[in-house]
Protein backbone atom coordinates (compact mmCIF):
# COMPACT_ATOMS: atom_id res chain seq x y z
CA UNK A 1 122.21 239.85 -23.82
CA UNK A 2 125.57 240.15 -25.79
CA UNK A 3 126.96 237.21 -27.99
CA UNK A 4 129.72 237.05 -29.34
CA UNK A 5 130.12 235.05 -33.06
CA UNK A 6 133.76 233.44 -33.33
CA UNK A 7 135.22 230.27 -34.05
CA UNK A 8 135.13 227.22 -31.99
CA UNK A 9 137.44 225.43 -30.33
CA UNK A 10 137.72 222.35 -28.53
CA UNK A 11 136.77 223.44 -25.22
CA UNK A 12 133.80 224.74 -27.25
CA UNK A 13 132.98 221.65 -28.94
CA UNK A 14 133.01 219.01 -25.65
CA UNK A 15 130.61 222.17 -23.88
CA UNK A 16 128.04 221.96 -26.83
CA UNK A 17 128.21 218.15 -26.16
CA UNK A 18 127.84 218.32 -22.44
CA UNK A 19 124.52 220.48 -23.49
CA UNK A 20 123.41 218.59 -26.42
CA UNK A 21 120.25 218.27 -25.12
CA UNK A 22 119.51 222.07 -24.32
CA UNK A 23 120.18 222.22 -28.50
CA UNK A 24 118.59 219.13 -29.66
CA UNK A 25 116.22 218.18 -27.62
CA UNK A 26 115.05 214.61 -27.35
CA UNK A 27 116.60 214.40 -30.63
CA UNK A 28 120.01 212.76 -30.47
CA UNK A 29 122.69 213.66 -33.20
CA UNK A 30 125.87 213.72 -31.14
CA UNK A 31 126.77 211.18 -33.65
CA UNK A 32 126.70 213.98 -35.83
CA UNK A 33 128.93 215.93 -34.22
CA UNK A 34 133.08 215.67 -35.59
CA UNK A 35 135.81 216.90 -33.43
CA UNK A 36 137.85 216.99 -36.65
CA UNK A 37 135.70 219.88 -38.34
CA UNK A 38 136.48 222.20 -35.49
CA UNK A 39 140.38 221.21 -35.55
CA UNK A 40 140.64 221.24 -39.60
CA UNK A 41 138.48 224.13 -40.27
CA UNK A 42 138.25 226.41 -37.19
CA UNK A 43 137.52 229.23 -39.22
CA UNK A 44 133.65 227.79 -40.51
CA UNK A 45 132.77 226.70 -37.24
CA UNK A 46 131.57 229.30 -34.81
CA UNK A 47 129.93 229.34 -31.79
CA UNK A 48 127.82 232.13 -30.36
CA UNK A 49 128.93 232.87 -26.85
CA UNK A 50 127.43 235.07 -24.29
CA UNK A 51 127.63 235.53 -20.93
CA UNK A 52 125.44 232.19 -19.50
CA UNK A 53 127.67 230.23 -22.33
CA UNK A 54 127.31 228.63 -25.78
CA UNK A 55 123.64 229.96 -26.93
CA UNK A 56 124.75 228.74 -30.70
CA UNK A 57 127.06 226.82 -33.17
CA UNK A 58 127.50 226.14 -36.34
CA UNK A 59 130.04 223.37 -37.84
CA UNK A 60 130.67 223.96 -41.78
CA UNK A 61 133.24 223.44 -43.87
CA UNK A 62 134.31 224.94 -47.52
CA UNK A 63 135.12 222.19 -50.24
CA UNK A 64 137.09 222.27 -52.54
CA UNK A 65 133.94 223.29 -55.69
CA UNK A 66 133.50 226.63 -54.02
CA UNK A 67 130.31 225.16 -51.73
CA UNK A 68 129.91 226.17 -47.91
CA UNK A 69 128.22 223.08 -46.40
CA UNK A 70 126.33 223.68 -43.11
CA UNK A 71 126.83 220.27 -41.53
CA UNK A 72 125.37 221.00 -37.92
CA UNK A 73 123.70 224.43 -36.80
CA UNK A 74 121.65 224.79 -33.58
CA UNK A 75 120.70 227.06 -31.02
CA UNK A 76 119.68 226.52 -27.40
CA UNK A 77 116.58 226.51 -26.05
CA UNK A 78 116.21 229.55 -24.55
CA UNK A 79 117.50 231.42 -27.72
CA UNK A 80 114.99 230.33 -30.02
CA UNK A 81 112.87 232.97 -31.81
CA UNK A 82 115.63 235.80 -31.14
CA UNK A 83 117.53 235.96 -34.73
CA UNK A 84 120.66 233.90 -33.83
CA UNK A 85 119.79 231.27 -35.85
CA UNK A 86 120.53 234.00 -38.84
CA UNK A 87 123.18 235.31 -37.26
CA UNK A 88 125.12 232.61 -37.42
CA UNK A 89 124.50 231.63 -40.30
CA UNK A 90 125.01 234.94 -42.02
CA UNK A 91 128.55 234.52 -39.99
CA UNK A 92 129.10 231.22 -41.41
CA UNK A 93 128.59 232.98 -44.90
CA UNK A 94 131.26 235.57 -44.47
CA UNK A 95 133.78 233.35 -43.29
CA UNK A 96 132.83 230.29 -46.13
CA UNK A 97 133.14 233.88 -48.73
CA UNK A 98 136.20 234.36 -46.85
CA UNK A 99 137.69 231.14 -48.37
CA UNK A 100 136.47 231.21 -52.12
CA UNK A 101 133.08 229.63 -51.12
CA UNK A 102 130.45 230.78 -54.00
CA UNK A 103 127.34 228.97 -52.95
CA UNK A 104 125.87 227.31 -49.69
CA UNK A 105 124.72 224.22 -49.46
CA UNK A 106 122.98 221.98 -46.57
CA UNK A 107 120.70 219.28 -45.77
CA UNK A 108 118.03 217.63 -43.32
CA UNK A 109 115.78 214.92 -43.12
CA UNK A 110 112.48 215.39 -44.90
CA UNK A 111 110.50 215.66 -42.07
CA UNK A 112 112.05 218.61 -40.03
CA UNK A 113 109.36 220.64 -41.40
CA UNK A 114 111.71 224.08 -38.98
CA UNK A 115 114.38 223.16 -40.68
CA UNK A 116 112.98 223.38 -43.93
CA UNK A 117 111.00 226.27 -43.40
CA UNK A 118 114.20 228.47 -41.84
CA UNK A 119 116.20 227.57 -44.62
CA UNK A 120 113.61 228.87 -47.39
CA UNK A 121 113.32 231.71 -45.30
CA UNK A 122 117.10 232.45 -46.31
CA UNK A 123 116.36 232.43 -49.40
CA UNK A 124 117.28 228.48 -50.51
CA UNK A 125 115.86 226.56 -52.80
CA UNK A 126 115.09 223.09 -51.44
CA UNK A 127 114.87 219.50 -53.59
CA UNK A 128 114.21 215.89 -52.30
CA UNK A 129 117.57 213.51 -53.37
CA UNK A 130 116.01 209.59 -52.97
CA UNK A 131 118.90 207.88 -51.50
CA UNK A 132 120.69 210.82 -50.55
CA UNK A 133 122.26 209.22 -47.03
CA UNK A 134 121.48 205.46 -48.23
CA UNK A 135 119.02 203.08 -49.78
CA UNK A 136 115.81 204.33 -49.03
CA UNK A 137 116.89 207.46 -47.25
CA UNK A 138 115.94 210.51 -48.47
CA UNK A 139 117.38 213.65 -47.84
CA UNK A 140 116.07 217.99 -48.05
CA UNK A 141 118.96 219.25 -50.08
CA UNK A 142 119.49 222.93 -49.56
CA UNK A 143 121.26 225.31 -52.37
CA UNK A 144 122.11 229.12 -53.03
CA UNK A 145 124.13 231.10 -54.22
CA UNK A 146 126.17 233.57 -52.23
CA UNK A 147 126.33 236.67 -50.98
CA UNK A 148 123.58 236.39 -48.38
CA UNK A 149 121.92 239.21 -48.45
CA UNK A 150 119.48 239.17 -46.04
CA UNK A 151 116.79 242.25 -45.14
């Protein structure tokens, strides 16, 4: 099936809610997930559209040291295991390059073990920060450089 990478809008952002749990599973982070990066930077935040909807998204953001930070990225259910995943976030790249970004940068908790993994499998290096998102909450901290150059 086609998709379609392009940025998200609002209609976008309330869908990938109304599915949160075809992206997240029993997991729930819509917490996590800030109107106010899609309306203030539109241009890092894509979604992956096909015909049968939203089958990915990524919310990011360029700041203001040159970093692309990956705040949320996800993929449905049914789209696991096909390569969107990297798609997306080799178009997150392009548009964080797009605005000065040099490096990337993301996180996740220290036991989402898929999360980790995908992430080296870019081609990040990964570090444990201690108190990274509060007292006695440690956090994966992702880094590398860009382009990413992917095989």
């Amino acid at each position: 099936m086609d998709t379609d990478i392009a940025p998200a809008g609002v209609a976008d952002f309330h869908r990938v809610l109304a599915d949160h749990p075809r992206y997240w599973g029993e997991r729930d982070l819509r917490s996590l997930h800030l109107l106010a990066l899609v309306q203030e930077f539109g241009s890092t935040c894509l979604v992956a559209r096909a015909e049968d909807g939203i089958r990915g998204y990524v919310f990011g953001f360029v700041t203001p040291d040159g970093t692309g930070y990956v705040h949320l990225i996800a993929t449905r259910d049914d789209a696991r295991g096909t390569g969107l995943g990297r798609q997306l976030y080799t178009a997150f790249a392009e548009a964080a390059e797009r605005h000065d970004a040099q490096r990337l940068k993301a996180i996740t908790s220290v036991g989402n073990t898929g999360s980790i993994a995908f992430r080296r499998s870019l081609g990040f290096e990964a570090e444990v920060v201690d108190d990274y998102d509060g007292p006695g909450r440690a956090m994966a901290v992702f880094h590398r450089d860009l382009p990413l150059d992917m095989p």
